[in-house]
Short mmCIF file of C-alpha atoms in Angstrom, two decimals:
data_model
loop_
_atom_site.label_atom_id
_atom_site.label_comp_id
_atom_site.label_asym_id
_atom_site.label_seq_id
_atom_site.Cartn_x
_atom_site.Cartn_y
_atom_site.Cartn_z
CA MET A 1 16.99 -7.18 29.60
CA GLU A 2 15.01 -5.60 32.43
CA PHE A 3 11.36 -4.82 31.75
CA ARG A 4 12.00 -1.42 33.36
CA LEU A 5 14.25 -0.43 30.43
CA LEU A 6 11.48 -1.10 27.92
CA ARG A 7 8.96 0.85 30.00
CA TYR A 8 11.32 3.83 30.23
CA PHE A 9 12.12 3.58 26.51
CA VAL A 10 8.45 3.68 25.47
CA ALA A 11 7.91 6.83 27.54
CA VAL A 12 10.97 8.58 26.03
CA ALA A 13 10.15 7.40 22.48
CA GLU A 14 6.59 8.70 22.71
CA GLU A 15 7.47 12.00 24.39
CA LEU A 16 10.80 12.59 22.58
CA HIS A 17 11.79 14.63 25.62
CA LEU A 18 13.59 13.29 28.70
CA GLY A 19 11.95 15.75 31.06
CA ARG A 20 8.41 14.95 29.96
CA ALA A 21 9.15 11.23 29.96
CA ALA A 22 10.51 11.41 33.51
CA GLU A 23 7.45 13.36 34.64
CA ARG A 24 5.17 10.78 33.03
CA LEU A 25 7.07 7.97 34.78
CA GLY A 26 7.05 9.80 38.10
CA ILE A 27 10.84 9.71 38.54
CA GLU A 28 13.85 12.02 38.19
CA GLN A 29 15.28 12.72 34.74
CA SER A 30 18.78 11.35 35.38
CA PRO A 31 17.71 7.67 35.84
CA VAL A 32 15.76 7.88 32.57
CA SER A 33 18.75 9.28 30.69
CA ARG A 34 21.01 6.63 32.20
CA ALA A 35 18.53 3.89 31.29
CA MET A 36 18.50 4.97 27.64
CA ARG A 37 22.30 4.81 27.48
CA ASP A 38 22.23 1.38 29.13
CA LEU A 39 19.63 0.14 26.64
CA GLU A 40 21.59 1.34 23.61
CA ARG A 41 24.74 -0.26 25.02
CA LEU A 42 22.90 -3.50 25.73
CA LEU A 43 21.44 -3.72 22.21
CA GLY A 44 24.50 -2.36 20.45
CA VAL A 45 22.42 0.06 18.35
CA GLN A 46 21.61 3.77 18.34
CA LEU A 47 17.97 4.32 19.25
CA PHE A 48 17.89 8.12 19.23
CA ASP A 49 19.25 10.67 16.79
CA ARG A 50 20.65 13.44 18.98
CA SER A 51 22.44 15.32 16.19
CA SER A 52 19.73 17.98 15.85
CA ARG A 53 18.23 20.28 18.46
CA GLN A 54 15.29 17.91 18.82
CA THR A 55 15.63 14.26 19.82
CA ARG A 56 14.31 11.87 17.17
CA LEU A 57 14.02 8.10 16.92
CA THR A 58 16.26 6.26 14.50
CA TRP A 59 14.62 3.59 12.36
CA ALA A 60 15.99 0.99 14.81
CA GLY A 61 14.37 2.98 17.61
CA GLN A 62 11.04 3.07 15.79
CA VAL A 63 11.14 -0.71 15.32
CA LEU A 64 11.96 -1.23 19.00
CA LEU A 65 9.02 1.00 19.94
CA ILE A 66 6.65 -1.33 18.06
CA GLU A 67 8.14 -4.41 19.70
CA ALA A 68 8.29 -2.84 23.18
CA ARG A 69 4.62 -1.93 23.00
CA ARG A 70 3.85 -5.53 22.03
CA VAL A 71 5.83 -6.88 25.00
CA MET A 72 4.14 -4.48 27.39
CA ALA A 73 0.71 -5.40 26.00
CA THR A 74 1.46 -9.10 26.52
CA VAL A 75 2.53 -8.50 30.11
CA GLU A 76 -0.57 -6.39 30.73
CA GLN A 77 -2.74 -9.14 29.25
CA ALA A 78 -1.21 -11.67 31.64
CA VAL A 79 -1.87 -9.36 34.59
CA GLN A 80 -5.46 -8.70 33.57
CA ALA A 81 -6.13 -12.39 32.91
CA THR A 82 -4.89 -13.25 36.39
CA LYS A 83 -6.97 -10.53 38.04
CA GLY A 84 -9.99 -11.53 35.97
CA ALA A 85 -9.68 -15.14 37.10
CA ALA A 86 -9.41 -14.06 40.72
CA GLY A 87 -12.49 -11.85 40.28
CA GLY A 88 -14.56 -14.76 39.01
CA TYR A 89 -15.11 -13.54 35.43
CA GLN A 90 -16.72 -16.27 33.33
CA SER A 91 -16.25 -14.62 29.91
CA TYR A 92 -13.90 -12.11 28.34
CA LEU A 93 -12.91 -10.48 25.07
CA ARG A 94 -9.37 -9.55 24.09
CA ILE A 95 -9.47 -6.65 21.66
CA ALA A 96 -6.55 -4.97 19.87
CA ILE A 97 -6.58 -1.57 18.18
CA CYS A 98 -3.95 -0.13 15.89
CA ASP A 99 -2.41 3.31 16.08
CA GLY A 100 -4.25 6.01 14.14
CA LEU A 101 -7.79 4.69 14.58
CA ALA A 102 -10.70 6.96 15.43
CA LEU A 103 -10.63 6.27 19.16
CA PRO A 104 -13.85 8.19 20.03
CA ARG A 105 -15.76 5.53 18.09
CA ILE A 106 -14.05 2.72 19.98
CA ALA A 107 -14.53 4.48 23.31
CA THR A 108 -18.28 4.69 22.65
CA LEU A 109 -18.37 1.06 21.58
CA LEU A 110 -16.55 -0.10 24.72
CA ALA A 111 -18.74 2.05 26.96
CA ASP A 112 -21.89 0.55 25.42
CA SER A 113 -20.51 -2.96 25.87
CA ARG A 114 -19.63 -2.33 29.52
CA GLU A 115 -23.12 -0.93 30.16
CA ASP A 116 -24.91 -3.79 28.40
CA GLU A 117 -22.71 -6.57 29.82
CA PRO A 118 -20.99 -5.43 33.02
CA GLU A 119 -19.99 -9.02 33.76
CA LEU A 120 -17.97 -9.25 30.51
CA ASP A 121 -14.26 -8.65 31.04
CA ILE A 122 -13.01 -6.63 28.05
CA ARG A 123 -9.23 -6.24 27.73
CA VAL A 124 -7.91 -3.72 25.23
CA PHE A 125 -4.39 -3.57 23.75
CA GLU A 126 -2.72 -1.25 21.25
CA LEU A 127 -0.86 -3.36 18.68
CA PRO A 128 0.31 -2.79 15.09
CA PHE A 129 -1.42 -4.70 12.30
CA SER A 130 1.23 -7.41 11.94
CA GLN A 131 1.13 -8.16 15.67
CA GLN A 132 -2.67 -8.31 15.59
CA LEU A 133 -2.50 -10.99 12.91
CA LYS A 134 -0.07 -13.02 15.00
CA GLY A 135 -2.14 -12.57 18.16
CA LEU A 136 -5.32 -13.71 16.39
CA HIS A 137 -3.58 -16.75 14.92
CA ASP A 138 -2.09 -17.69 18.30
CA ASP A 139 -5.43 -17.22 20.12
CA LEU A 140 -4.00 -14.37 22.17
CA LEU A 141 -6.65 -12.01 20.74
CA ASP A 142 -10.32 -12.34 19.84
CA ILE A 143 -10.88 -9.18 17.78
CA GLY A 144 -8.64 -6.64 16.11
CA PHE A 145 -9.36 -3.18 14.71
CA ALA A 146 -6.93 -2.11 11.99
CA LEU A 147 -6.57 0.02 8.87
CA SER A 148 -5.78 -2.93 6.61
CA ASP A 149 -7.76 -5.90 5.31
CA ALA A 150 -4.67 -7.81 4.09
CA VAL A 151 -5.25 -10.70 6.50
CA THR A 152 -3.58 -14.09 6.28
CA ALA A 153 -5.21 -17.50 5.93
CA GLY A 154 -7.67 -18.37 8.66
CA LEU A 155 -8.67 -14.78 9.41
CA ILE A 156 -11.53 -12.52 8.30
CA ALA A 157 -11.45 -8.74 7.75
CA GLU A 158 -14.74 -6.83 7.61
CA ALA A 159 -14.97 -3.11 6.82
CA VAL A 160 -16.96 -1.60 9.69
CA TRP A 161 -16.69 2.18 9.28
CA THR A 162 -14.97 5.01 7.44
CA ASP A 163 -13.66 8.35 8.69
CA PRO A 164 -12.81 11.47 6.65
CA LEU A 165 -9.14 12.27 6.18
CA SER A 166 -7.87 15.74 7.15
CA VAL A 167 -4.65 17.73 6.77
CA ILE A 168 -2.58 18.29 9.92
CA VAL A 169 -0.35 21.41 9.91
CA PRO A 170 1.77 23.32 12.45
CA THR A 171 0.18 26.25 14.28
CA ARG A 172 2.03 28.71 12.01
CA HIS A 173 1.66 27.61 8.40
CA PRO A 174 0.53 29.16 5.08
CA LEU A 175 -2.26 26.57 4.68
CA LEU A 176 -4.03 28.04 7.72
CA ALA A 177 -5.19 30.89 5.48
CA HIS A 178 -7.77 28.43 4.09
CA GLY A 179 -10.75 26.98 5.94
CA GLN A 180 -10.55 23.97 3.64
CA VAL A 181 -7.45 22.78 1.80
CA ARG A 182 -7.09 21.41 -1.72
CA LEU A 183 -5.02 18.23 -1.77
CA ASP A 184 -2.77 19.61 -4.51
CA ASP A 185 -2.11 22.74 -2.43
CA ALA A 186 -1.26 20.63 0.62
CA LEU A 187 1.24 18.56 -1.37
CA LYS A 188 3.25 21.66 -2.25
CA PHE A 189 4.70 21.25 1.25
CA PRO A 190 6.86 18.44 2.71
CA VAL A 191 4.90 15.47 4.09
CA VAL A 192 5.40 13.19 7.09
CA LEU A 193 3.96 9.71 6.41
CA CYS A 194 3.66 6.32 8.05
CA HIS A 195 6.58 4.03 7.23
CA PRO A 196 5.67 1.30 4.69
CA GLU A 197 7.71 -1.23 6.68
CA ALA A 198 5.60 -0.57 9.77
CA HIS A 199 3.03 -2.92 8.18
CA SER A 200 0.18 -0.48 8.77
CA GLY A 201 -2.78 -0.18 6.46
CA CYS A 202 -2.67 3.54 7.20
CA TYR A 203 0.31 3.92 4.85
CA TYR A 204 -1.34 2.16 1.92
CA GLN A 205 -4.70 3.91 2.29
CA ILE A 206 -3.11 7.38 2.46
CA GLN A 207 -0.70 6.51 -0.35
CA ALA A 208 -3.69 5.65 -2.57
CA VAL A 209 -5.17 9.10 -1.82
CA LEU A 210 -1.91 10.89 -2.63
CA GLU A 211 -1.53 9.03 -5.92
CA GLY A 212 -4.78 10.66 -7.05
CA ALA A 213 -3.25 14.15 -6.80
CA THR A 214 -1.50 15.94 -9.65
CA VAL A 215 1.34 17.03 -7.34
CA PRO A 216 3.67 14.19 -6.25
CA PRO A 217 4.24 14.12 -2.47
CA ARG A 218 7.66 15.12 -1.15
CA VAL A 219 8.08 12.81 1.87
CA VAL A 220 10.64 14.10 4.37
CA GLU A 221 10.08 11.58 7.19
CA HIS A 222 8.55 8.13 7.66
CA VAL A 223 7.25 7.30 11.15
CA THR A 224 5.71 4.30 12.89
CA SER A 225 3.07 6.03 15.00
CA LEU A 226 0.49 8.80 14.87
CA GLY A 227 2.04 10.42 17.96
CA LEU A 228 5.45 10.72 16.32
CA MET A 229 3.89 12.07 13.13
CA LEU A 230 2.10 14.80 15.09
CA THR A 231 5.29 15.63 16.98
CA LEU A 232 7.24 16.14 13.75
CA VAL A 233 4.39 18.14 12.18
CA GLY A 234 4.22 20.34 15.28
CA ALA A 235 7.98 20.86 15.03
CA GLY A 236 7.64 22.06 11.44
CA TYR A 237 9.13 19.10 9.56
CA GLY A 238 6.12 18.94 7.27
CA ILE A 239 2.38 18.38 7.11
CA GLY A 240 0.53 15.13 7.82
CA PHE A 241 -2.75 13.36 7.09
CA ALA A 242 -4.95 11.75 9.73
CA VAL A 243 -8.50 11.29 10.98
CA ALA A 244 -9.54 14.56 12.60
CA SER A 245 -11.58 13.01 15.42
CA GLN A 246 -8.58 10.96 16.52
CA VAL A 247 -6.20 13.93 16.47
CA ARG A 248 -8.61 16.09 18.47
CA THR A 249 -8.56 13.61 21.36
CA LEU A 250 -4.84 14.33 21.86
CA LEU A 251 -5.40 18.07 22.53
CA ARG A 252 -2.08 19.18 21.06
CA PRO A 253 -1.53 22.97 20.98
CA ASP A 254 1.25 22.76 18.36
CA ILE A 255 -0.92 21.52 15.47
CA VAL A 256 -4.10 22.55 13.63
CA ILE A 257 -6.57 20.41 11.66
CA ARG A 258 -7.90 21.47 8.28
CA PRO A 259 -10.47 19.47 6.25
CA LEU A 260 -9.80 18.68 2.61
CA CYS A 261 -11.93 20.42 -0.04
CA GLY A 262 -14.91 18.75 -1.64
CA THR A 263 -15.86 15.20 -0.72
CA PRO A 264 -12.94 14.22 1.52
CA PRO A 265 -11.17 10.89 1.04
CA THR A 266 -11.73 8.44 3.87
CA LEU A 267 -9.81 5.85 5.86
CA SER A 268 -11.54 2.48 6.27
CA THR A 269 -11.38 0.60 9.56
CA TYR A 270 -11.60 -3.19 9.53
CA LEU A 271 -12.65 -5.66 12.20
CA LEU A 272 -10.37 -8.69 12.21
CA ARG A 273 -11.15 -12.10 13.70
CA ARG A 274 -10.55 -15.79 13.19
CA ARG A 275 -12.73 -17.71 10.76
CA GLY A 276 -15.45 -19.88 12.21
CA GLU A 277 -18.38 -19.37 14.53
CA PRO A 278 -17.62 -16.56 17.02
CA SER A 279 -18.30 -17.02 20.72
CA ALA A 280 -21.53 -15.59 22.13
CA PRO A 281 -19.79 -12.54 23.71
CA MET A 282 -17.89 -11.89 20.47
CA LYS A 283 -21.06 -12.19 18.40
CA ARG A 284 -22.86 -9.64 20.59
CA PHE A 285 -19.86 -7.28 20.40
CA ILE A 286 -19.76 -7.54 16.58
CA GLU A 287 -23.48 -6.76 16.47
CA ARG A 288 -22.83 -3.55 18.43
CA VAL A 289 -20.06 -2.64 15.98
CA ASN A 290 -22.34 -3.15 12.99
CA ASP A 291 -25.21 -1.26 14.64
CA GLY A 292 -22.98 1.81 15.01
CA SER A 293 -21.03 1.56 11.76
CA ALA A 294 -22.58 4.51 9.89
CA PRO A 295 -19.89 6.89 8.55
CA ALA A 296 -19.04 9.74 10.91
CA VAL A 297 -18.86 13.30 9.70
CA ASP A 298 -16.45 15.63 11.46
CA PRO A 299 -17.83 19.03 12.47
CA PRO A 300 -16.47 22.01 10.50
CA VAL A 301 -13.17 23.47 11.68
CA LEU A 302 -13.28 27.22 12.26
#
């Protein structure tokens, strides 16, 4: 399989639109469309559901998206390691983040680290929880940030911060009549959730919140990424739940964020690492994480 096919596939899977994917890749649309047909023929599976007006990933396509991102992250790590060696870097950290995290927090953390230690080579990868565990075990990663603490033997998970959970709705929706939304009112509408087989702590944390409601959720779609969840919410499939600060960074005009009434439930983020004494750069990085781990409060949504 050519690496090019995976790169094209990730763009199409994330955009769910051939034109936008081609624009993102900087090529014409026809080679992208042809590449997707070639990839499906090569694998012998259907990756996209084209039966409706909007292109959607099949479950096989969602699984391939997870694996393709992992392959691309590994290749990028190899490239960065080579460039780092040529640049004379003496120390580095390999950090993985999972989809759905509050990225403004991590951006601030990385900026502080770069300012305090400009000589430290920090490489960042986006990987699902299960791949973070494997990368930590295989010494391909130093630190992971995930929404689950269900680590395997030899690893440590430490809760480092929490973020309030909000309701995500399309731009035209009855819930927009309320500045804040009761969870039971939100669950009167169909819901788009993370897939339990995506091995993401996001699913289990949100599921625990929904089990506390008196209205059982009516799940219409399971997805493997925040981006796909927002796409389906924007298209009117249902509502979703996510961290508001993360959703705002994506600047999507087709969705609106509403806070939950009362004291909102929160998603916990965990720092993952191998057991044992951390390296000096890792220890300093963890200290920065702990220094800035006070819970964030989202500003009110008007």
